[in-house]
CSV table of N, CA, C and O in Angstrom, one decimal:
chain,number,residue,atom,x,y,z
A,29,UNK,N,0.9,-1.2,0.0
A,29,UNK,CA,0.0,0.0,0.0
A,29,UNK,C,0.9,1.2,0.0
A,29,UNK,O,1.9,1.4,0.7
A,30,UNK,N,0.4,2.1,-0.8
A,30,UNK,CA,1.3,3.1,-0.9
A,30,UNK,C,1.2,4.7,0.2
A,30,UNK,O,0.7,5.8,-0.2
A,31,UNK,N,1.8,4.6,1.1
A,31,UNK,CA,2.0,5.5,1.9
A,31,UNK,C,1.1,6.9,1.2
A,31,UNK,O,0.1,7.4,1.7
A,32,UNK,N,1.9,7.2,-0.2
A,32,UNK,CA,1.4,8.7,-0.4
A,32,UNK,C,-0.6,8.9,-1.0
A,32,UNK,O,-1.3,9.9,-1.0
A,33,UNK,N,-0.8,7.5,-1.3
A,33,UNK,CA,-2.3,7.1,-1.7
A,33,UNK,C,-2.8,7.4,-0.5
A,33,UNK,O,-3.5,8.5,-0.5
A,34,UNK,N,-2.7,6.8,1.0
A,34,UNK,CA,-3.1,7.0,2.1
A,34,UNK,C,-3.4,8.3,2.7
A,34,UNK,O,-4.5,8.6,3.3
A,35,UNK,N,-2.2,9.3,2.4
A,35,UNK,CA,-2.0,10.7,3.5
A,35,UNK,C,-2.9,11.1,2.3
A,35,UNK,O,-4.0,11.6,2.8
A,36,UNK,N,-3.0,11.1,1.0
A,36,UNK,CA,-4.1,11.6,-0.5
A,36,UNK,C,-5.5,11.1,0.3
A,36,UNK,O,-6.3,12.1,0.7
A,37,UNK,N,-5.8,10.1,0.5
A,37,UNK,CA,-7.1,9.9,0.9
A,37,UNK,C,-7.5,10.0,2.4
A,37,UNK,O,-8.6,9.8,2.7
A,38,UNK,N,-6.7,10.3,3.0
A,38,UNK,CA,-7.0,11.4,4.6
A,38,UNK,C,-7.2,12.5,4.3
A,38,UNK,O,-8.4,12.9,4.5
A,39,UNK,N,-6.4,13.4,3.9
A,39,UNK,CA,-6.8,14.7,3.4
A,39,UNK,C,-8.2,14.8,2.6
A,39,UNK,O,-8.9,15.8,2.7
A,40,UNK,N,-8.4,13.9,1.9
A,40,UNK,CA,-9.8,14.4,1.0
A,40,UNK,C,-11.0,13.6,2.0
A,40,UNK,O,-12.2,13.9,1.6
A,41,UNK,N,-11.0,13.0,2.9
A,41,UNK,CA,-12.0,12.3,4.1
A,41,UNK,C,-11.8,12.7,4.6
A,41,UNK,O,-12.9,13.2,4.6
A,42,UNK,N,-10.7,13.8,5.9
A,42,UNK,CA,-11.1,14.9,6.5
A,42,UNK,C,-11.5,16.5,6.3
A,42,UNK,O,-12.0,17.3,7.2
A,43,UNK,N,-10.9,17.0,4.5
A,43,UNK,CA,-12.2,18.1,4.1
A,43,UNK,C,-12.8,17.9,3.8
A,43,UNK,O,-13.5,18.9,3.8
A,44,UNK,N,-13.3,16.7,3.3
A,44,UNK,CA,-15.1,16.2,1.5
A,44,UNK,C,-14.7,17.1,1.3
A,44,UNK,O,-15.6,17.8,1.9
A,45,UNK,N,-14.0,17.8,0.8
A,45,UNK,CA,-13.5,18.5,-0.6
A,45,UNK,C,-12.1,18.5,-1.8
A,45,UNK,O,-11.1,19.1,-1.4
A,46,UNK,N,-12.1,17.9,-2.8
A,46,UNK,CA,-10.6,17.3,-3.1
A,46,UNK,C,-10.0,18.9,-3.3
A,46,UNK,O,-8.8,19.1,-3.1
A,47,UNK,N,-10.8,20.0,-3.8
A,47,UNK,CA,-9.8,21.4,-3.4
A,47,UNK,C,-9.0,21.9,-2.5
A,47,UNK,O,-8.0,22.4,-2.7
A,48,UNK,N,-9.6,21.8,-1.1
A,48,UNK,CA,-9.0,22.3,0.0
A,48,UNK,C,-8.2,21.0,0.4
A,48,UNK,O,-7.3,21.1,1.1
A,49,UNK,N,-8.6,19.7,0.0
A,49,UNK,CA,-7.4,18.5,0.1
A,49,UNK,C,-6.5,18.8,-0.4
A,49,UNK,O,-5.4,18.9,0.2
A,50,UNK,N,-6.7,19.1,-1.5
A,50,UNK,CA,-4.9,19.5,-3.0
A,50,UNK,C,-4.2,20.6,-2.1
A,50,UNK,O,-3.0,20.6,-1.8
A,51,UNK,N,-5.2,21.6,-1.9
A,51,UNK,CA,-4.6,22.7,-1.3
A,51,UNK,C,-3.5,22.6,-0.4
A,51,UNK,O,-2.4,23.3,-0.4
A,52,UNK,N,-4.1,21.5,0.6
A,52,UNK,CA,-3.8,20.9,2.4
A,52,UNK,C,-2.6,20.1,1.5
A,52,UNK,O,-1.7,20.7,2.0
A,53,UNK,N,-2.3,19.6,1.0
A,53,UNK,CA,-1.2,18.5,0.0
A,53,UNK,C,-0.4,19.3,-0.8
A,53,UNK,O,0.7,18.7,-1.0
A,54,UNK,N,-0.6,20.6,-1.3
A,54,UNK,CA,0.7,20.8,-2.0
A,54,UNK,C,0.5,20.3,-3.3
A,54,UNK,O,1.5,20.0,-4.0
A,55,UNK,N,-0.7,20.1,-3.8
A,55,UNK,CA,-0.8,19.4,-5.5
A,55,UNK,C,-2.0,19.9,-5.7
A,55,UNK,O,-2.8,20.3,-4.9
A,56,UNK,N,-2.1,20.1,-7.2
A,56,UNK,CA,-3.7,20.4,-7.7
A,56,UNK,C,-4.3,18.8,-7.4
A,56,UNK,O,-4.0,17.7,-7.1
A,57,UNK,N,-5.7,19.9,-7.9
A,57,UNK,CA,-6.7,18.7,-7.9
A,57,UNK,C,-6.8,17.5,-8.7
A,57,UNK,O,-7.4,16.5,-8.3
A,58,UNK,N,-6.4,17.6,-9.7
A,58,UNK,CA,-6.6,16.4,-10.9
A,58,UNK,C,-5.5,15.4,-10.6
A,58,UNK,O,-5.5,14.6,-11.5
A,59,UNK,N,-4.7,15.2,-9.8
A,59,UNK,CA,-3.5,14.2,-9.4
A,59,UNK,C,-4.4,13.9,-8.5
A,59,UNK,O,-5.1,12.9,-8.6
A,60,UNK,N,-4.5,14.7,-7.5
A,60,UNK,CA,-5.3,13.9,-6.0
A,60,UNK,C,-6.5,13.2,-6.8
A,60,UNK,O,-6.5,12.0,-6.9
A,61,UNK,N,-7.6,13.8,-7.4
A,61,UNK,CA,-8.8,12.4,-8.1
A,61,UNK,C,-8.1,11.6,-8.6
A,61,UNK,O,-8.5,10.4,-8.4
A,62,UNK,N,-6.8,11.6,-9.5
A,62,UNK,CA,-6.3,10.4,-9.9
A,62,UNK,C,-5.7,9.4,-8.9
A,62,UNK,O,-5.5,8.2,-9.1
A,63,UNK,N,-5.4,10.1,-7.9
A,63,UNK,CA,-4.8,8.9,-6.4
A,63,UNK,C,-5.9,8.5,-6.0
A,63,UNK,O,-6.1,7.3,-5.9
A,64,UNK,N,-6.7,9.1,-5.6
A,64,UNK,CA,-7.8,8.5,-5.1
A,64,UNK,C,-8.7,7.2,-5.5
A,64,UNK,O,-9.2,6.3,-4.8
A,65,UNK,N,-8.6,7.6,-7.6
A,65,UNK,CA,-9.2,6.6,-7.7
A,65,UNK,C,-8.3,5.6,-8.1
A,65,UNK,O,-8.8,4.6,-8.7
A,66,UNK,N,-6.7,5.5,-7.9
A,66,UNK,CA,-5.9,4.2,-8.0
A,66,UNK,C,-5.9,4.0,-6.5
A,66,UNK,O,-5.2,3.1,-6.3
A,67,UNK,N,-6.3,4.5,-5.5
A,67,UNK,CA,-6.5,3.6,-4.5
A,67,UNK,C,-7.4,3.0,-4.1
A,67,UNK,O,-7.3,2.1,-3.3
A,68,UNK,N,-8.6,3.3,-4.6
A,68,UNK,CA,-9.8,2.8,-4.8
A,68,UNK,C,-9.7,1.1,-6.1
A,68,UNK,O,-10.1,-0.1,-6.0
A,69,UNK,N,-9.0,1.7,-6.9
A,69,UNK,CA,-8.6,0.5,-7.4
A,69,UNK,C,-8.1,-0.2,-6.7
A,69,UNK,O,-8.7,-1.3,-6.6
A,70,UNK,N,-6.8,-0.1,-5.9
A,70,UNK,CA,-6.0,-0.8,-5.4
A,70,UNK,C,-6.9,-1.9,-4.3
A,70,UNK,O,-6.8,-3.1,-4.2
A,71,UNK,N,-7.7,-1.1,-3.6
A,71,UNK,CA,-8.6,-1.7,-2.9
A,71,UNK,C,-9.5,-2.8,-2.8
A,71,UNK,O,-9.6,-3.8,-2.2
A,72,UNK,N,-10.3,-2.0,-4.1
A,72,UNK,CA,-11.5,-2.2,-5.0
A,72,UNK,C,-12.7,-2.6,-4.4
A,72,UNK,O,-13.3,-3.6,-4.6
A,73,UNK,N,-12.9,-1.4,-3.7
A,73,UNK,CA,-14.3,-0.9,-3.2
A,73,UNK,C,-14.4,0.4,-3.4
A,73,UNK,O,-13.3,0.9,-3.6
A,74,UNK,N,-15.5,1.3,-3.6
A,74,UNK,CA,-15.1,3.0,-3.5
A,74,UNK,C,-15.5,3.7,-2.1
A,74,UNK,O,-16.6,3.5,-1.5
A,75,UNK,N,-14.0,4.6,-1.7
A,75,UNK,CA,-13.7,4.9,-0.6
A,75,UNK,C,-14.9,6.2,0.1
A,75,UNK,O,-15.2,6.4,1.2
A,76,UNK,N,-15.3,7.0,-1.2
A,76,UNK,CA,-16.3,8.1,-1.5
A,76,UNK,C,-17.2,8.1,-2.5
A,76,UNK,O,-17.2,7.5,-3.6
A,77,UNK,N,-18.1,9.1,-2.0
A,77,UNK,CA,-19.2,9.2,-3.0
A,77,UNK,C,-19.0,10.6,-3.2
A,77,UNK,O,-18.9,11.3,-2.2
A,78,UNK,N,-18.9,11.2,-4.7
A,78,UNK,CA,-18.7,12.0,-5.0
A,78,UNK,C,-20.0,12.9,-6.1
A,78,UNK,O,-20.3,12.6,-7.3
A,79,UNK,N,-20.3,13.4,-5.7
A,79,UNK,CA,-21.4,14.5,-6.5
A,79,UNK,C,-20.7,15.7,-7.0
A,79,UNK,O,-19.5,16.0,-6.6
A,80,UNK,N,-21.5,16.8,-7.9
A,80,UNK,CA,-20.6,18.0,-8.2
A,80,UNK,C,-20.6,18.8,-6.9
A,80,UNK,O,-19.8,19.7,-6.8
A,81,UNK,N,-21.7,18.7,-5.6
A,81,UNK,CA,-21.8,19.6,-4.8
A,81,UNK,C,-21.2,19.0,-3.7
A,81,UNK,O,-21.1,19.9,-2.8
A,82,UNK,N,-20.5,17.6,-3.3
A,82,UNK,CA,-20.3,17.1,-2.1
A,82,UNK,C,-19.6,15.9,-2.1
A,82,UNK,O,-19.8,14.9,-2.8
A,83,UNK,N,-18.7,16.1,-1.1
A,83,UNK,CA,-18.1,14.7,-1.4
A,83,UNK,C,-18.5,14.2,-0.2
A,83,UNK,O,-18.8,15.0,0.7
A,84,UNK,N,-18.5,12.8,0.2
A,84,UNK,CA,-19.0,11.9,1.3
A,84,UNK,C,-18.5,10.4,1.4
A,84,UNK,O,-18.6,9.6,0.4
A,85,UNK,N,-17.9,10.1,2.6
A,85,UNK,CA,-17.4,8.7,3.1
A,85,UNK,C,-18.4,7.8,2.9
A,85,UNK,O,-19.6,7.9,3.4
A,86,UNK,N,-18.0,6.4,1.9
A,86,UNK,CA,-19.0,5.2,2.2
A,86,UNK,C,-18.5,4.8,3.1
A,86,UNK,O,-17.3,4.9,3.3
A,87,UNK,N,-19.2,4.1,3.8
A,87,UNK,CA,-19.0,2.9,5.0
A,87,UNK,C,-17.8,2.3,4.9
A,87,UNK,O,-17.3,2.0,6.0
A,88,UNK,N,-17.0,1.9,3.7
A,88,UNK,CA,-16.1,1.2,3.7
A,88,UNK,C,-14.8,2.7,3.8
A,88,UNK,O,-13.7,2.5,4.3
A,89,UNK,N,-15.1,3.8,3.4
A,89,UNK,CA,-14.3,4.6,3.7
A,89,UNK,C,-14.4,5.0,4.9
A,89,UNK,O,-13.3,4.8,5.5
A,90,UNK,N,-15.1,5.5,5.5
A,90,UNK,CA,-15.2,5.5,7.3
A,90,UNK,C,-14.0,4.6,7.7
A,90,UNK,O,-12.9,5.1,8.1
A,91,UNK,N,-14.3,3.2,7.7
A,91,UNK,CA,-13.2,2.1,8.3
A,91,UNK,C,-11.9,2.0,7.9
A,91,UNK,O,-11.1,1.5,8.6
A,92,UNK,N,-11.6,2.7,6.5
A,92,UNK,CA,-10.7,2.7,5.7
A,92,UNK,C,-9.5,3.8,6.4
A,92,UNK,O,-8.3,3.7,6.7
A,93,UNK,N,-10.5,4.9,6.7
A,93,UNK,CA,-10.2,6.4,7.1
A,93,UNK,C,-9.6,6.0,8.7
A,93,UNK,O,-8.4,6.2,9.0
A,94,UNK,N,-10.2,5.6,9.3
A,94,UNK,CA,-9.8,5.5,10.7
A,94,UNK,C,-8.0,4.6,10.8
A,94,UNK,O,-7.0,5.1,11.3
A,95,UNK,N,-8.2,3.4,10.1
A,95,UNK,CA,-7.2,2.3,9.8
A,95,UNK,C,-6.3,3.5,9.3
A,95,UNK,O,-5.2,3.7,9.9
A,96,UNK,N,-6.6,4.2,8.4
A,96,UNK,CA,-5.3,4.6,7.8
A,96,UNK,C,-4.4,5.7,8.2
A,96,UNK,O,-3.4,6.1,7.6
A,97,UNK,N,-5.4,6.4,9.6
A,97,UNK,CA,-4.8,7.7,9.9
A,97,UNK,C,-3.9,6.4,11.1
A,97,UNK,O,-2.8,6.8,11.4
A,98,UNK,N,-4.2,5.4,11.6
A,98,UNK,CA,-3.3,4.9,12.6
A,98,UNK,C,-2.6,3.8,11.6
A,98,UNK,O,-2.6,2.7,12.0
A,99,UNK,N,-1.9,4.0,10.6
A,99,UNK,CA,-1.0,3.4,10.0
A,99,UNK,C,0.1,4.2,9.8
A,99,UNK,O,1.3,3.9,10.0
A,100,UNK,N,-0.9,5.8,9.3
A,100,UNK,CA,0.2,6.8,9.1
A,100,UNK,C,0.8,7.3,10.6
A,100,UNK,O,2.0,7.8,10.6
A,101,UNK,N,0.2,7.3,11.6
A,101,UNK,CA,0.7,7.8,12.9
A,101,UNK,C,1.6,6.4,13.0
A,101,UNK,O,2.8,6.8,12.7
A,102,UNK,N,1.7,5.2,13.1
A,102,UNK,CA,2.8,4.3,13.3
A,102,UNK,C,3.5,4.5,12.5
A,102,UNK,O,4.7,4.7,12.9
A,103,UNK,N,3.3,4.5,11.5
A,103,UNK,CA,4.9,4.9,10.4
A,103,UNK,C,5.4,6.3,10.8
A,103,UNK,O,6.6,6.5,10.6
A,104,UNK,N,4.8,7.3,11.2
A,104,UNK,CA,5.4,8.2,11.6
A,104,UNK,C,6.2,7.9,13.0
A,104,UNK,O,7.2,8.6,13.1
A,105,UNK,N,5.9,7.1,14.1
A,105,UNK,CA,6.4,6.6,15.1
A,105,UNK,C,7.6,6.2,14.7
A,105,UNK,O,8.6,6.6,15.3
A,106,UNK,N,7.6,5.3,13.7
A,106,UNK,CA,8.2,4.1,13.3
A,106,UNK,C,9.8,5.0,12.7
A,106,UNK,O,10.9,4.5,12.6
A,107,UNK,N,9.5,6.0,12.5
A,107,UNK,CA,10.5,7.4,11.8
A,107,UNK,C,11.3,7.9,12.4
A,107,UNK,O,12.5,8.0,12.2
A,108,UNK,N,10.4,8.2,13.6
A,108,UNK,CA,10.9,9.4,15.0
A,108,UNK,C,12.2,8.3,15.3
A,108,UNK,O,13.4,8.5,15.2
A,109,UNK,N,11.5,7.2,15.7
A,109,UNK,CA,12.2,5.7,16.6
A,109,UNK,C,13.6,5.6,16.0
A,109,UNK,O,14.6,5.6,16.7
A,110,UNK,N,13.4,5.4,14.5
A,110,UNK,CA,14.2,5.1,13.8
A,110,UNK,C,15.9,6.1,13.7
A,110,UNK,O,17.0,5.6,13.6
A,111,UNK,N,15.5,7.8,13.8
A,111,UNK,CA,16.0,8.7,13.9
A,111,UNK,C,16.9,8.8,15.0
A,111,UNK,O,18.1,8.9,15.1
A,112,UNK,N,15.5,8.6,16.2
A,112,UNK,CA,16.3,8.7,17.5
A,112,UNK,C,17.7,7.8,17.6
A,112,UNK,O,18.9,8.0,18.0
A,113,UNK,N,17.0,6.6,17.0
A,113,UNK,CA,18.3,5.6,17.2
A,113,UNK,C,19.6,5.6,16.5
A,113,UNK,O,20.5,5.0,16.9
A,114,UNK,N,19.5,6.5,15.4
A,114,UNK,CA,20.6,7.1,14.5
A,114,UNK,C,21.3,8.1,15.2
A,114,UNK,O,22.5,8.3,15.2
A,115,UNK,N,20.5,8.7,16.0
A,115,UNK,CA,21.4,9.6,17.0
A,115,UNK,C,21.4,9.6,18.3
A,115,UNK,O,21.2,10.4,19.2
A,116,UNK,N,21.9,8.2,18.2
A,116,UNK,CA,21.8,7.5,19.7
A,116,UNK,C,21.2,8.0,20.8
A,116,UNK,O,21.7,7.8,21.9
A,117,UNK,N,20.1,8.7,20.6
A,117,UNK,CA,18.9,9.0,21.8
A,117,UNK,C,18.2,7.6,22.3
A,117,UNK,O,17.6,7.6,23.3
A,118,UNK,N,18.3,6.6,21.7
A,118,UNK,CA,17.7,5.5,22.5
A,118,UNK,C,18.8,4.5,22.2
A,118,UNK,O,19.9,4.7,21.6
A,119,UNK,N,18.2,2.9,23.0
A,119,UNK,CA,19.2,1.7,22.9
A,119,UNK,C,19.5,1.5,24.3
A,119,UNK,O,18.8,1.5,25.3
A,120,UNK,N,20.8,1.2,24.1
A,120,UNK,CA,21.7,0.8,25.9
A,120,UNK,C,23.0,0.8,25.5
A,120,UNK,O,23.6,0.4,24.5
A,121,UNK,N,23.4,1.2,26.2
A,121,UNK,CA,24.6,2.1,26.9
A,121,UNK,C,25.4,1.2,27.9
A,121,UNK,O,24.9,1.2,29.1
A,122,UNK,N,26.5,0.4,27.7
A,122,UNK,CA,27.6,-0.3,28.5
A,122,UNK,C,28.4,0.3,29.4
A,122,UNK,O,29.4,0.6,28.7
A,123,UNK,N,28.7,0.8,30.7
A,123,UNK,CA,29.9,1.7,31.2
A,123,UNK,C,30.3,0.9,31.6
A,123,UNK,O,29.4,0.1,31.8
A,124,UNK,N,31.5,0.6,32.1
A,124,UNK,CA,32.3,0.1,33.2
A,124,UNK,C,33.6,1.4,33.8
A,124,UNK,O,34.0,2.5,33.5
A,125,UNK,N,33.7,0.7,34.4
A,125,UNK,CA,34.7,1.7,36.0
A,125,UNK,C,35.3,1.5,37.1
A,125,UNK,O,34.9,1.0,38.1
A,126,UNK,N,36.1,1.9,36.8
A,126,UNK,CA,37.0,1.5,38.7
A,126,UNK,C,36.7,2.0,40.2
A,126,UNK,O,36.1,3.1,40.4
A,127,UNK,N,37.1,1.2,41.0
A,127,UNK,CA,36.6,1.5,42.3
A,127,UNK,C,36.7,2.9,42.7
A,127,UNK,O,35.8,3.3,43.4
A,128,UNK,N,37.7,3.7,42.4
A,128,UNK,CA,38.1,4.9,42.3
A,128,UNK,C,36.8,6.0,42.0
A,128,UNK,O,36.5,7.0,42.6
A,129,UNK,N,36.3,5.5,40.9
A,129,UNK,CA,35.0,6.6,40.6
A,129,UNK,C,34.2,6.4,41.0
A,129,UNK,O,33.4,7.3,41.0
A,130,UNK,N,34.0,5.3,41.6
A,130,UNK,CA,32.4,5.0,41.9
A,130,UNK,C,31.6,5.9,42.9
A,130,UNK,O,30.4,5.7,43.1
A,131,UNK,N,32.4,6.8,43.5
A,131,UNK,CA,31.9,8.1,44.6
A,131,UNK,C,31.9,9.0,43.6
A,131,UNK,O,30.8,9.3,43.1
A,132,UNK,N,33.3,9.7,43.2
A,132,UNK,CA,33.4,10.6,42.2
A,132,UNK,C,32.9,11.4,41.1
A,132,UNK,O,32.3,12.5,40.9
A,133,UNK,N,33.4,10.1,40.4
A,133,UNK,CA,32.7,11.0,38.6
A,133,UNK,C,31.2,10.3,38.4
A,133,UNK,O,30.2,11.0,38.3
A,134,UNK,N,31.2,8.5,38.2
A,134,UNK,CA,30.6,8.1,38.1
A,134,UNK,C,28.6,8.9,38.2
A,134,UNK,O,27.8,9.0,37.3
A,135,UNK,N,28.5,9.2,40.0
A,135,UNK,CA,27.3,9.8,39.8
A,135,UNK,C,27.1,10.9,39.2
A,135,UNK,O,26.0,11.3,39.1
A,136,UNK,N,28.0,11.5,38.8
A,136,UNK,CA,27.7,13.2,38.4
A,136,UNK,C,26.8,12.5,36.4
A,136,UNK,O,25.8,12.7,35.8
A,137,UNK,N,28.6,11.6,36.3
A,137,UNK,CA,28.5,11.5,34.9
A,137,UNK,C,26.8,10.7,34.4
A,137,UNK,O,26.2,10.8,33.3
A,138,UNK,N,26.3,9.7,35.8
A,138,UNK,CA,25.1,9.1,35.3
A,138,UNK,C,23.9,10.3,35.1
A,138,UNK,O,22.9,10.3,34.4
A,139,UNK,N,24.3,11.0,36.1
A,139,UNK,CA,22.8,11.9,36.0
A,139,UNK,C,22.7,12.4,35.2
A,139,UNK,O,21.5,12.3,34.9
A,140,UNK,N,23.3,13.1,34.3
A,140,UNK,CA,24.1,14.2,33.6
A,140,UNK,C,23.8,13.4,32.2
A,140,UNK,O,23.0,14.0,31.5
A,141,UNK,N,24.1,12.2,31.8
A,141,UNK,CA,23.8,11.3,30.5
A,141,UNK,C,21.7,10.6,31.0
A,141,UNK,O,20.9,10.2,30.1
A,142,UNK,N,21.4,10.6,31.9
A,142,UNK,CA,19.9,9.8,32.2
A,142,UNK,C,19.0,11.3,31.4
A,142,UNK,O,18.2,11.4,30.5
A,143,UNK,N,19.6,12.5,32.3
A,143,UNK,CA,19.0,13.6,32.2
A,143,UNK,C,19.3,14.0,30.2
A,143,UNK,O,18.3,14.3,29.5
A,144,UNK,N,20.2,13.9,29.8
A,144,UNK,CA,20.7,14.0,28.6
A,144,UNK,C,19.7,13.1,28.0
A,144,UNK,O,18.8,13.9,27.6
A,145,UNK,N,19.5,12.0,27.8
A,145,UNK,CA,19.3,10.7,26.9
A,145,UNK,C,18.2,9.8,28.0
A,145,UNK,O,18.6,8.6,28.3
A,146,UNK,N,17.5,10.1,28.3
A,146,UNK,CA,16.5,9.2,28.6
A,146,UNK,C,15.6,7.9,28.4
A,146,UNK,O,14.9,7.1,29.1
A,147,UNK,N,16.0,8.2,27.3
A,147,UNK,CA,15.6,6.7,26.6
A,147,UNK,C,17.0,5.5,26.2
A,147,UNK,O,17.1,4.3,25.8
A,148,UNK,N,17.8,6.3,26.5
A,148,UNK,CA,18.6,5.1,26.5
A,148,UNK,C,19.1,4.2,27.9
A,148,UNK,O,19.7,4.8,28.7
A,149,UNK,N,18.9,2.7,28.3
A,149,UNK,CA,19.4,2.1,29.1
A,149,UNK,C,20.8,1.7,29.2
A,149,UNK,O,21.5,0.9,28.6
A,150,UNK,N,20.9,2.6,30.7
A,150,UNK,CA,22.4,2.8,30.8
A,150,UNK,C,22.7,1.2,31.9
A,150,UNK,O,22.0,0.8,32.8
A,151,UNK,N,24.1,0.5,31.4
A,151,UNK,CA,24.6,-0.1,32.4
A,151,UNK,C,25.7,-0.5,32.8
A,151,UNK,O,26.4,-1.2,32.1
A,152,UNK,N,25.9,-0.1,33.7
A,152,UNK,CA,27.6,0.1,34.9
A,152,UNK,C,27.9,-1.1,35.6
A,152,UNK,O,27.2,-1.8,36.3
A,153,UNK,N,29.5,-1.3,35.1
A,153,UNK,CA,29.6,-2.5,35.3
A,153,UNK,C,31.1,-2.7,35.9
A,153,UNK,O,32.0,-2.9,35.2
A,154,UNK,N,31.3,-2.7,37.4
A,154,UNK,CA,32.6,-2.5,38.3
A,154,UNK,C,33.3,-3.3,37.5
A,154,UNK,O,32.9,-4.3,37.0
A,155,UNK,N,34.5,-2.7,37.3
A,155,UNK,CA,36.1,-3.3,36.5
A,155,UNK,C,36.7,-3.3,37.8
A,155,UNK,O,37.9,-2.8,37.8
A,156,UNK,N,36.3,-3.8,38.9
A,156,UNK,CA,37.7,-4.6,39.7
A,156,UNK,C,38.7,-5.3,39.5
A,156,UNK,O,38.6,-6.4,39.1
A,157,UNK,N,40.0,-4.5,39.7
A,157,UNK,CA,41.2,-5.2,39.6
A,157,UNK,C,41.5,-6.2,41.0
A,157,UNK,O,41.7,-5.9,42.2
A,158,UNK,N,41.4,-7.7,40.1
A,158,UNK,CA,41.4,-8.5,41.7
A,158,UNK,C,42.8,-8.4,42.4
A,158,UNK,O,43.8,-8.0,41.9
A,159,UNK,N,42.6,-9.0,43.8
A,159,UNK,CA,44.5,-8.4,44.3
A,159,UNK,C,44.8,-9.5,44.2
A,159,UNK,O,44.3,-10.6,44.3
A,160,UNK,N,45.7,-9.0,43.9
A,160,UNK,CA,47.3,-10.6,43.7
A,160,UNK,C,47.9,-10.6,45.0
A,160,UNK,O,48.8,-11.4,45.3
């Protein structure tokens, strides 16, 4: 299914108008009826009823409309996630450290990276040198 048919047929189900849709889109109107009705093909039910004075959700667009604004909010999720993890704002985080810091730097430096990066799981892991 193609992503850009989707956000095309949310825009024209939340104005019933494909002008102030194209408008809301950044395209004339004669591309957006043409997405519409290759996703209607794609489907192959029709998503709207269309008159010269009104446009209107059939039943199968209603269900179509709801499904597809929470496909496009997960793929937009699915973005952010993806992003974050490119810039290591999430994941886990390995430290290890000597007995030395573990008063010292260690707490300053945890708070300081939790408060920084929140989503990432940090974990510390004592490097004791055993005694000989």
């Amino acid at each position: 299914m193609d992503h850009k048919l989707m956000q095309s047929f949310v825009a024209v189900a939340e104005e019933l108008h494909f002008g102030r849709a194209a408008a809301r889109l950044h395209i004339s109107q004669p591309p957006l009826t043409k997405q519409i009705q290759q996703l209607e093909q794609v489907i192959g039910v029709r998503l709207l009823e269309r008159t010269k004075r009104k446009v209107e959700l059939t039943e199968a667009g209603r269900v179509f409309l709801e499904e597809a604004r929470a496909v496009l909010h997960q793929t937009g999720q699915a973005v952010e996630l993806a992003r974050k993890a490119g810039r290591g704002e999430t994941g886990h985080l390995s430290v290890g450290f000597i007995d030395a810091a573990i008063y010292s730097v260690v707490p300053a430096v945890v708070q300081r990276f939790t408060e920084c990066y929140p989503e990432v799981e940090l974990s510390l892991t004592d490097l004791r040198i055993p005694n000989r």
